[in-house]
């Protein structure tokens, strides 16, 4: 293949139309209009759309309870608070995630303690958890990153041995499975996000908290509604039992999410077809490492993560520079590729400068133990940060015509590596 590279003025390899996400169907819009016409938009306890979404999601996941909230962050925070994680309590989690996996711990004055990630799944490495457990540890908070379950059996076994809770951030993994069970059904509590980019979305924001534990459910519900106990059909007393928040969702968004839930499995299957095809083709290119899916799991590809490996090509260059140059050429060819959450959570200013509640709190709180966050303690993560990339636009209705052109773009770039790496 000797066509001119797009970075050098050649024609881009990708020229089919790309559909952005999400697309609201006619039916989604009609359902929203019906709710608007009804005029009752507020998501009070017992509101029909919210109540139906909670039931449909708990049935889909296979848990006893579900609470509909206004974001995944709200669901995570409500779970942390329902677990009674408080000042100085430690929660072991992954440094590769969206910020609020971790800030939800800080919101309760808890202290995040990070363990390194697994080099193949990019999820919290269960073999690095036990060394982080202290007398202050209360819970483990794994994330199902990119749409692939964490190794929940191993994590649950550690939690059981040390009497810890497992609160799962399943915000990216709607419909993914682990040993035949839905992600979110195997931990003490799990949070899902319905934010616009997620495999299941309201088109805007939303969150779902699932659990099999009635006490956690009641407590999370109370805290998410101002700390009050508000029951449908019962007079409101305006008594706050604890410090709570306004995490209420609404009928319009719940109705849209319900309608989209009907298509979730079908849309996940189309993503899987696109992504599995891409994996098959990219695995033929030396220097590209496509996603790994462990046996007994299904991946729902909220993110499609690859890694670059210049070493196998015998090229002596830093992996970060290799990635930057190859990525620049792929973008010019029309591939949607880049970094998502391109820094460890502990490398944000929030952590580096301990900008929590002021005066160093909660880290400086008298209940807290001194915790250091050092990049050198996370060798797998730091290598990953240098060489990973995310490929986007793999969701339907984008189809194999686009994916085939992505593959062509990779071949084109990798067959001109000298030019790609030396282009300034
Ligand atoms: C892993 C993860 N955790 C938490 C969240 C927070 O969800 P939300 O944006 O709905 O608050 C997101 C998504 O944004 C996420 O990807």
CSV table of C-alpha atoms and ligand atoms in Angstrom, one decimal:
chain,number,residue,atom,x,y,z
A,1,UNK,CA,0.0,0.0,0.0
A,2,UNK,CA,1.8,3.2,-1.1
A,3,UNK,CA,-0.9,5.8,-1.2
A,4,UNK,CA,0.1,9.2,0.1
A,5,UNK,CA,-0.5,9.7,3.8
A,6,UNK,CA,-3.3,12.2,4.7
A,7,UNK,CA,-0.8,14.1,7.0
A,8,UNK,CA,1.2,14.7,3.8
A,9,UNK,CA,-1.8,15.8,1.8
A,10,UNK,CA,-3.1,12.4,0.5
A,11,UNK,CA,-6.7,11.4,0.6
A,12,UNK,CA,-7.9,10.2,4.0
A,13,UNK,CA,-8.6,6.5,4.2
A,14,UNK,CA,-12.0,7.1,6.0
A,15,UNK,CA,-14.7,8.7,3.9
A,16,UNK,CA,-18.0,7.1,4.9
A,17,UNK,CA,-20.4,9.1,7.0
A,18,UNK,CA,-20.0,8.8,10.8
A,19,UNK,CA,-23.0,9.0,13.0
A,20,UNK,CA,-22.6,10.7,16.3
A,21,UNK,CA,-24.1,9.5,19.6
A,22,UNK,CA,-26.7,9.4,20.9
A,23,UNK,CA,-29.5,9.4,18.3
A,24,UNK,CA,-33.0,9.9,19.6
A,25,UNK,CA,-35.4,7.8,17.5
A,26,UNK,CA,-38.9,8.9,16.5
A,27,UNK,CA,-40.2,6.7,19.2
A,28,UNK,CA,-37.9,8.2,21.9
A,29,UNK,CA,-39.1,11.6,20.9
A,30,UNK,CA,-42.8,10.6,20.8
A,31,UNK,CA,-42.5,9.1,24.3
A,32,UNK,CA,-40.9,12.3,25.6
A,33,UNK,CA,-43.8,14.3,24.0
A,34,UNK,CA,-46.4,12.0,25.7
A,35,UNK,CA,-44.8,12.7,29.1
A,36,UNK,CA,-44.7,16.4,28.3
A,37,UNK,CA,-48.3,16.4,27.3
A,38,UNK,CA,-49.1,14.7,30.6
A,39,UNK,CA,-47.5,17.6,32.3
A,40,UNK,CA,-46.2,15.7,35.3
A,41,UNK,CA,-42.5,15.8,34.9
A,42,UNK,CA,-41.3,15.7,38.5
A,43,UNK,CA,-39.7,12.4,39.6
A,44,UNK,CA,-41.4,12.1,43.0
A,45,UNK,CA,-41.4,8.7,44.8
A,46,UNK,CA,-44.0,6.7,43.0
A,47,UNK,CA,-44.0,8.7,39.8
A,48,UNK,CA,-44.9,6.2,37.0
A,49,UNK,CA,-41.8,6.5,34.7
A,50,UNK,CA,-39.3,6.5,37.5
A,51,UNK,CA,-41.0,3.6,39.3
A,52,UNK,CA,-41.2,1.6,36.0
A,53,UNK,CA,-37.5,2.3,35.1
A,54,UNK,CA,-36.4,1.1,38.6
A,55,UNK,CA,-38.3,-2.1,38.2
A,56,UNK,CA,-37.2,-2.7,34.6
A,57,UNK,CA,-33.5,-2.1,35.4
A,58,UNK,CA,-33.5,-4.3,38.5
A,59,UNK,CA,-35.1,-7.1,36.5
A,60,UNK,CA,-32.6,-6.6,33.7
A,61,UNK,CA,-29.6,-6.7,36.1
A,62,UNK,CA,-31.1,-9.4,38.4
A,63,UNK,CA,-31.0,-7.5,41.7
A,64,UNK,CA,-33.8,-7.0,44.2
A,65,UNK,CA,-33.7,-3.2,44.3
A,66,UNK,CA,-32.9,-0.2,42.0
A,67,UNK,CA,-33.1,3.5,42.7
A,68,UNK,CA,-33.2,6.0,39.9
A,69,UNK,CA,-31.1,9.1,40.5
A,70,UNK,CA,-30.0,12.1,38.5
A,71,UNK,CA,-26.4,10.9,37.7
A,72,UNK,CA,-23.9,8.1,38.0
A,73,UNK,CA,-22.0,10.3,40.4
A,74,UNK,CA,-25.1,10.6,42.6
A,75,UNK,CA,-25.5,6.8,42.5
A,76,UNK,CA,-21.9,6.3,43.5
A,77,UNK,CA,-22.1,8.9,46.3
A,78,UNK,CA,-25.4,7.5,47.6
A,79,UNK,CA,-23.8,4.0,47.7
A,80,UNK,CA,-20.7,5.2,49.6
A,81,UNK,CA,-22.9,7.0,52.1
A,82,UNK,CA,-25.3,4.1,52.5
A,83,UNK,CA,-22.3,1.9,53.2
A,84,UNK,CA,-21.6,4.4,56.1
A,85,UNK,CA,-18.1,5.2,54.8
A,86,UNK,CA,-17.1,8.2,56.9
A,87,UNK,CA,-14.2,10.3,58.0
A,88,UNK,CA,-10.8,8.6,57.7
A,89,UNK,CA,-12.3,5.3,56.3
A,90,UNK,CA,-10.3,4.0,53.4
A,91,UNK,CA,-11.7,2.6,50.1
A,92,UNK,CA,-9.4,0.8,47.7
A,93,UNK,CA,-10.0,1.7,44.1
A,94,UNK,CA,-8.5,2.1,40.7
A,95,UNK,CA,-6.6,5.1,39.5
A,96,UNK,CA,-7.8,4.6,35.9
A,97,UNK,CA,-11.4,5.8,35.8
A,98,UNK,CA,-13.6,8.8,35.6
A,99,UNK,CA,-12.9,11.2,38.5
A,100,UNK,CA,-16.1,10.6,40.4
A,101,UNK,CA,-15.3,6.9,41.1
A,102,UNK,CA,-13.0,8.4,43.6
A,103,UNK,CA,-14.4,11.8,44.5
A,104,UNK,CA,-17.6,10.0,45.6
A,105,UNK,CA,-15.3,8.6,48.4
A,106,UNK,CA,-14.0,12.1,49.3
A,107,UNK,CA,-17.6,13.4,49.4
A,108,UNK,CA,-18.0,11.4,52.6
A,109,UNK,CA,-14.6,12.3,54.0
A,110,UNK,CA,-13.4,8.8,53.1
A,111,UNK,CA,-9.8,8.4,51.8
A,112,UNK,CA,-9.2,6.8,48.4
A,113,UNK,CA,-6.3,4.3,48.4
A,114,UNK,CA,-5.3,3.2,44.9
A,115,UNK,CA,-4.0,-0.1,43.7
A,116,UNK,CA,-2.4,-0.7,40.3
A,117,UNK,CA,-4.3,-1.9,37.3
A,118,UNK,CA,-4.2,-5.2,35.4
A,119,UNK,CA,-2.0,-5.0,32.3
A,120,UNK,CA,-4.5,-6.7,30.1
A,121,UNK,CA,-8.0,-5.7,31.2
A,122,UNK,CA,-7.0,-2.2,32.6
A,123,UNK,CA,-9.3,-2.9,35.6
A,124,UNK,CA,-8.2,-2.9,39.2
A,125,UNK,CA,-5.7,-5.8,39.6
A,126,UNK,CA,-7.1,-8.1,42.4
A,127,UNK,CA,-3.5,-9.2,43.1
A,128,UNK,CA,-2.6,-5.7,44.2
A,129,UNK,CA,-5.5,-5.1,46.6
A,130,UNK,CA,-4.5,-7.0,49.7
A,131,UNK,CA,-1.2,-5.1,50.2
A,132,UNK,CA,-3.3,-1.9,50.4
A,133,UNK,CA,-5.6,-3.1,53.1
A,134,UNK,CA,-5.2,-1.4,56.5
A,135,UNK,CA,-7.2,-1.3,59.7
A,136,UNK,CA,-9.1,1.6,58.2
A,137,UNK,CA,-10.2,-0.1,55.0
A,138,UNK,CA,-14.0,-0.4,54.7
A,139,UNK,CA,-14.6,-1.2,51.1
A,140,UNK,CA,-13.2,-2.0,47.7
A,141,UNK,CA,-14.5,0.1,44.8
A,142,UNK,CA,-13.7,-1.6,41.5
A,143,UNK,CA,-14.7,-0.1,38.1
A,144,UNK,CA,-15.8,-2.1,35.1
A,145,UNK,CA,-13.7,0.0,32.8
A,146,UNK,CA,-14.6,0.5,29.2
A,147,UNK,CA,-17.5,-1.9,29.5
A,148,UNK,CA,-15.6,-5.0,30.7
A,149,UNK,CA,-16.3,-6.4,34.2
A,150,UNK,CA,-13.6,-6.2,36.9
A,151,UNK,CA,-12.6,-9.7,38.2
A,152,UNK,CA,-15.5,-9.6,40.7
A,153,UNK,CA,-15.2,-13.1,42.0
A,154,UNK,CA,-11.6,-12.5,43.1
A,155,UNK,CA,-12.5,-9.1,44.5
A,156,UNK,CA,-15.5,-10.5,46.4
A,157,UNK,CA,-13.3,-13.3,47.9
A,158,UNK,CA,-10.8,-10.7,49.2
A,159,UNK,CA,-13.6,-8.6,50.5
A,160,UNK,CA,-15.1,-11.6,52.3
A,161,UNK,CA,-11.7,-12.5,53.9
A,162,UNK,CA,-11.3,-9.0,55.2
A,163,UNK,CA,-14.9,-8.1,56.0
A,164,UNK,CA,-15.1,-5.4,53.4
A,165,UNK,CA,-17.9,-4.2,51.2
A,166,UNK,CA,-17.7,-4.1,47.4
A,167,UNK,CA,-19.2,-1.0,45.8
A,168,UNK,CA,-19.0,-1.4,42.0
A,169,UNK,CA,-18.7,1.5,39.5
A,170,UNK,CA,-20.6,-0.1,36.6
A,171,UNK,CA,-21.2,3.3,35.0
A,172,UNK,CA,-19.6,2.1,31.7
A,173,UNK,CA,-20.9,-1.5,31.6
A,174,UNK,CA,-24.6,-1.7,30.9
A,175,UNK,CA,-25.4,-5.2,29.9
A,176,UNK,CA,-21.8,-6.7,30.2
A,177,UNK,CA,-21.7,-10.1,31.8
A,178,UNK,CA,-19.3,-12.0,34.1
A,179,UNK,CA,-19.7,-15.8,34.1
A,180,UNK,CA,-23.2,-15.4,32.6
A,181,UNK,CA,-24.3,-12.9,35.2
A,182,UNK,CA,-25.0,-9.2,34.5
A,183,UNK,CA,-22.4,-6.8,35.8
A,184,UNK,CA,-23.8,-5.0,38.8
A,185,UNK,CA,-25.6,-8.1,40.2
A,186,UNK,CA,-22.5,-9.5,42.0
A,187,UNK,CA,-21.4,-6.7,44.3
A,188,UNK,CA,-23.0,-5.2,47.4
A,189,UNK,CA,-24.0,-2.1,45.5
A,190,UNK,CA,-23.4,-1.0,41.9
A,191,UNK,CA,-23.8,2.4,40.2
A,192,UNK,CA,-24.7,2.9,36.5
A,193,UNK,CA,-24.6,6.3,34.7
A,194,UNK,CA,-27.2,7.3,32.1
A,195,UNK,CA,-25.2,10.2,30.9
A,196,UNK,CA,-25.4,11.0,27.2
A,197,UNK,CA,-22.4,9.0,26.0
A,198,UNK,CA,-23.3,5.8,27.8
A,199,UNK,CA,-24.5,2.6,26.1
A,200,UNK,CA,-27.8,3.2,27.9
A,201,UNK,CA,-28.7,6.9,28.2
A,202,UNK,CA,-31.5,9.3,28.8
A,203,UNK,CA,-29.8,11.5,26.2
A,204,UNK,CA,-28.7,13.9,29.0
A,205,UNK,CA,-28.0,12.6,32.5
A,206,UNK,CA,-29.2,10.0,35.0
A,207,UNK,CA,-28.0,7.3,37.3
A,208,UNK,CA,-29.1,3.9,38.6
A,209,UNK,CA,-28.1,2.3,41.9
A,210,UNK,CA,-28.7,-1.4,42.3
A,211,UNK,CA,-28.4,-3.7,45.3
A,212,UNK,CA,-29.8,-6.9,46.9
A,213,UNK,CA,-29.6,-5.3,50.3
A,214,UNK,CA,-32.8,-3.6,51.5
A,215,UNK,CA,-31.0,-1.6,54.2
A,216,UNK,CA,-28.6,-0.1,51.7
A,217,UNK,CA,-31.5,0.6,49.4
A,218,UNK,CA,-33.6,2.4,52.0
A,219,UNK,CA,-30.6,4.4,53.3
A,220,UNK,CA,-29.5,5.5,49.8
A,221,UNK,CA,-33.0,6.5,49.0
A,222,UNK,CA,-33.3,8.6,52.1
A,223,UNK,CA,-29.9,10.3,51.6
A,224,UNK,CA,-30.7,11.0,47.9
A,225,UNK,CA,-33.9,12.8,49.0
A,226,UNK,CA,-32.6,15.4,51.4
A,227,UNK,CA,-32.1,12.9,54.2
A,228,UNK,CA,-35.9,12.6,54.5
A,229,UNK,CA,-38.1,9.5,54.3
A,230,UNK,CA,-40.6,10.3,51.6
A,231,UNK,CA,-43.1,7.6,50.8
A,232,UNK,CA,-45.7,7.8,48.0
A,233,UNK,CA,-49.1,8.6,49.3
A,234,UNK,CA,-47.8,9.5,52.8
A,235,UNK,CA,-47.8,13.0,54.2
A,236,UNK,CA,-44.3,14.6,54.1
A,237,UNK,CA,-42.9,15.5,57.5
A,238,UNK,CA,-39.9,17.5,56.5
A,239,UNK,CA,-37.8,15.7,59.1
A,240,UNK,CA,-34.2,15.1,57.9
A,241,UNK,CA,-32.7,12.0,59.6
A,242,UNK,CA,-29.2,12.6,58.2
A,243,UNK,CA,-27.3,14.9,55.9
A,244,UNK,CA,-28.8,14.2,52.5
A,245,UNK,CA,-28.7,15.7,48.9
A,246,UNK,CA,-31.0,16.4,46.0
A,247,UNK,CA,-30.4,13.5,43.7
A,248,UNK,CA,-33.9,13.3,42.3
A,249,UNK,CA,-34.3,12.4,38.6
A,250,UNK,CA,-37.4,13.3,36.4
A,251,UNK,CA,-40.1,11.6,34.4
A,252,UNK,CA,-39.0,12.8,31.0
A,253,UNK,CA,-35.6,11.4,31.2
A,254,UNK,CA,-36.8,8.1,32.8
A,255,UNK,CA,-39.3,7.6,30.0
A,256,UNK,CA,-36.5,8.0,27.4
A,257,UNK,CA,-34.2,5.7,29.2
A,258,UNK,CA,-37.0,3.0,29.5
A,259,UNK,CA,-37.6,3.2,25.7
A,260,UNK,CA,-33.9,2.9,25.0
A,261,UNK,CA,-33.5,0.0,27.4
A,262,UNK,CA,-35.7,-2.0,25.0
A,263,UNK,CA,-32.9,-1.7,22.4
A,264,UNK,CA,-29.9,-2.0,24.7
A,265,UNK,CA,-29.1,-5.7,24.0
A,266,UNK,CA,-29.5,-5.2,20.2
A,267,UNK,CA,-27.3,-2.1,20.2
A,268,UNK,CA,-24.7,-3.8,22.4
A,269,UNK,CA,-24.7,-6.8,20.0
A,270,UNK,CA,-24.0,-4.4,17.1
A,271,UNK,CA,-21.2,-2.7,19.0
A,272,UNK,CA,-19.7,-6.1,19.7
A,273,UNK,CA,-19.9,-7.2,16.1
A,274,UNK,CA,-18.1,-3.9,15.0
A,275,UNK,CA,-15.5,-4.2,17.8
A,276,UNK,CA,-14.8,-7.9,17.4
A,277,UNK,CA,-14.2,-7.4,13.7
A,278,UNK,CA,-11.8,-4.5,14.5
A,279,UNK,CA,-10.0,-6.7,17.0
A,280,UNK,CA,-9.6,-9.5,14.5
A,281,UNK,CA,-8.1,-7.1,12.0
A,282,UNK,CA,-6.0,-5.0,14.3
A,283,UNK,CA,-4.5,-8.2,15.9
A,284,UNK,CA,-2.8,-8.7,12.5
A,285,UNK,CA,-0.8,-5.5,12.8
A,286,UNK,CA,2.4,-5.8,14.7
A,287,UNK,CA,2.7,-2.9,17.2
A,288,UNK,CA,-1.1,-2.7,18.0
A,289,UNK,CA,-2.6,-4.5,21.0
A,290,UNK,CA,-6.4,-4.7,20.7
A,291,UNK,CA,-8.7,-5.2,23.7
A,292,UNK,CA,-8.5,-8.4,25.6
A,293,UNK,CA,-11.7,-10.1,26.8
A,294,UNK,CA,-11.2,-12.8,29.4
A,295,UNK,CA,-13.1,-16.1,29.0
A,296,UNK,CA,-16.5,-16.1,30.7
A,297,UNK,CA,-17.0,-12.4,30.1
A,298,UNK,CA,-18.7,-10.2,27.5
A,299,UNK,CA,-17.4,-6.7,26.8
A,300,UNK,CA,-19.9,-4.0,25.8
A,301,UNK,CA,-17.3,-1.6,24.4
A,302,UNK,CA,-18.3,1.7,25.9
A,303,UNK,CA,-14.7,2.4,25.1
A,304,UNK,CA,-12.5,0.5,22.7
A,305,UNK,CA,-9.0,0.6,24.1
A,306,UNK,CA,-5.9,-0.3,22.2
A,307,UNK,CA,-2.2,-0.1,23.1
A,308,UNK,CA,0.8,0.6,20.9
A,309,UNK,CA,4.0,-1.4,21.3
A,310,UNK,CA,7.0,0.1,19.3
A,311,UNK,CA,9.3,-2.5,21.0
A,312,UNK,CA,7.9,-5.4,19.0
A,313,UNK,CA,8.7,-3.5,15.8
A,314,UNK,CA,12.3,-3.0,16.9
A,315,UNK,CA,11.8,0.8,17.0
A,316,UNK,CA,13.8,2.6,19.7
A,317,UNK,CA,11.4,5.4,20.6
A,318,UNK,CA,9.5,6.3,23.7
A,319,UNK,CA,6.0,4.7,23.6
A,320,UNK,CA,4.4,8.1,24.3
A,321,UNK,CA,6.1,9.7,21.2
A,322,UNK,CA,5.3,6.7,19.1
A,323,UNK,CA,1.6,6.9,20.1
A,324,UNK,CA,1.5,10.7,19.5
A,325,UNK,CA,2.9,10.4,16.0
A,326,UNK,CA,0.9,7.4,15.0
A,327,UNK,CA,-2.3,8.9,16.4
A,328,UNK,CA,-1.7,12.1,14.6
A,329,UNK,CA,-1.5,10.2,11.3
A,330,UNK,CA,-4.6,8.1,12.1
A,331,UNK,CA,-6.6,11.2,12.9
A,332,UNK,CA,-5.6,12.7,9.6
A,333,UNK,CA,-6.8,9.5,7.9
A,334,UNK,CA,-10.2,10.0,9.6
A,335,UNK,CA,-10.0,7.7,12.6
A,336,UNK,CA,-11.6,9.0,15.8
A,337,UNK,CA,-8.8,8.2,18.2
A,338,UNK,CA,-7.5,9.9,21.3
A,339,UNK,CA,-7.2,9.6,25.0
A,340,UNK,CA,-10.0,9.3,27.6
A,341,UNK,CA,-9.1,10.2,31.2
A,342,UNK,CA,-5.5,10.6,30.1
A,343,UNK,CA,-4.0,10.9,33.6
A,344,UNK,CA,-4.2,8.9,36.7
A,345,UNK,CA,-6.8,10.2,39.1
A,346,UNK,CA,-4.1,10.9,41.8
A,347,UNK,CA,-2.3,13.1,39.3
A,348,UNK,CA,-5.1,15.7,39.2
A,349,UNK,CA,-4.5,18.9,41.1
A,350,UNK,CA,-7.3,17.8,43.5
A,351,UNK,CA,-5.0,15.0,44.7
A,352,UNK,CA,-1.6,16.7,44.2
A,353,UNK,CA,-2.6,19.8,46.2
A,354,UNK,CA,-5.1,18.0,48.4
A,355,UNK,CA,-7.8,20.5,47.4
A,356,UNK,CA,-10.7,18.9,49.1
A,357,UNK,CA,-12.7,20.7,51.7
A,358,UNK,CA,-9.9,23.2,52.5
A,359,UNK,CA,-7.2,23.0,55.1
A,360,UNK,CA,-6.1,19.7,53.5
A,361,UNK,CA,-9.4,17.9,54.5
A,362,UNK,CA,-10.3,15.1,54.3
A,363,UNK,CA,-6.7,13.9,54.1
A,364,UNK,CA,-5.6,16.0,57.1
A,365,UNK,CA,-8.7,15.0,59.1
A,366,UNK,CA,-7.6,13.6,62.6
A,367,UNK,CA,-9.4,10.4,61.7
A,368,UNK,CA,-7.3,9.8,58.6
A,369,UNK,CA,-4.0,8.0,58.2
A,370,UNK,CA,-1.2,9.6,56.2
A,371,UNK,CA,-1.5,8.5,52.6
A,372,UNK,CA,0.9,9.2,49.8
A,373,UNK,CA,0.1,9.0,46.1
A,374,UNK,CA,3.3,8.3,44.0
A,375,UNK,CA,3.4,7.5,40.3
A,376,UNK,CA,6.3,5.1,40.8
A,377,UNK,CA,4.0,2.9,42.9
A,378,UNK,CA,1.9,2.2,39.8
A,379,UNK,CA,4.2,0.8,37.1
A,380,UNK,CA,1.5,-0.9,35.1
A,381,UNK,CA,-0.7,2.2,35.1
A,382,UNK,CA,2.1,4.5,34.1
A,383,UNK,CA,3.2,2.3,31.2
A,384,UNK,CA,-0.5,2.2,30.1
A,385,UNK,CA,-0.8,6.0,30.3
A,386,UNK,CA,2.0,6.3,27.8
A,387,UNK,CA,0.8,3.9,25.1
A,388,UNK,CA,-3.0,3.6,25.2
A,389,UNK,CA,-5.6,5.1,22.9
A,390,UNK,CA,-9.3,4.9,22.6
A,391,UNK,CA,-11.0,4.5,19.2
A,392,UNK,CA,-14.5,6.0,19.0
A,393,UNK,CA,-17.5,5.9,16.7
A,394,UNK,CA,-17.8,2.2,16.9
A,395,UNK,CA,-21.5,2.2,18.0
A,396,UNK,CA,-24.4,1.6,15.6
A,397,UNK,CA,-25.6,2.8,13.2
A,398,UNK,CA,-21.9,3.0,12.3
A,399,UNK,CA,-21.3,-0.3,10.7
A,400,UNK,CA,-18.6,-2.5,9.1
A,401,UNK,CA,-18.2,-0.1,6.2
A,402,UNK,CA,-16.7,2.4,8.6
A,403,UNK,CA,-14.7,-0.2,10.5
A,404,UNK,CA,-13.2,-1.6,7.3
A,405,UNK,CA,-12.0,1.9,6.5
A,406,UNK,CA,-10.5,2.2,10.0
A,407,UNK,CA,-8.6,-1.0,9.4
A,408,UNK,CA,-7.4,0.4,6.0
A,409,UNK,CA,-6.2,3.6,7.8
A,410,UNK,CA,-4.2,1.5,10.3
A,411,UNK,CA,-2.6,-0.5,7.5
A,412,UNK,CA,-1.8,2.7,5.6
A,413,UNK,CA,-0.2,4.3,8.6
A,414,UNK,CA,1.7,1.2,9.7
A,415,UNK,CA,3.0,0.6,6.2
A,416,UNK,CA,4.5,4.2,6.2
A,417,UNK,CA,5.9,4.2,9.8
A,418,UNK,CA,9.2,5.8,8.8
A,419,UNK,CA,7.4,8.8,7.3
A,420,UNK,CA,4.8,8.9,10.2
A,421,UNK,CA,7.5,8.9,12.9
A,422,UNK,CA,9.7,11.4,11.1
A,423,UNK,CA,7.0,13.9,10.1
A,424,UNK,CA,7.2,17.3,11.7
B,1,LIG,C1,-16.5,5.1,35.3
B,1,LIG,C2,-17.4,6.2,35.5
B,1,LIG,N1,-17.8,6.5,36.8
B,1,LIG,C3,-18.6,7.5,37.0
B,1,LIG,C4,-19.2,8.3,36.0
B,1,LIG,C5,-20.1,9.4,36.4
B,1,LIG,O1,-21.3,9.3,35.8
B,1,LIG,P1,-22.2,10.6,35.6
B,1,LIG,O2,-21.5,11.4,34.5
B,1,LIG,O3,-23.5,10.1,35.2
B,1,LIG,O4,-22.2,11.3,36.9
B,1,LIG,C6,-18.8,8.0,34.7
B,1,LIG,C7,-19.4,8.8,33.6
B,1,LIG,O5,-19.4,9.9,33.3
B,1,LIG,C8,-17.9,7.0,34.4
B,1,LIG,O6,-17.5,6.7,33.2
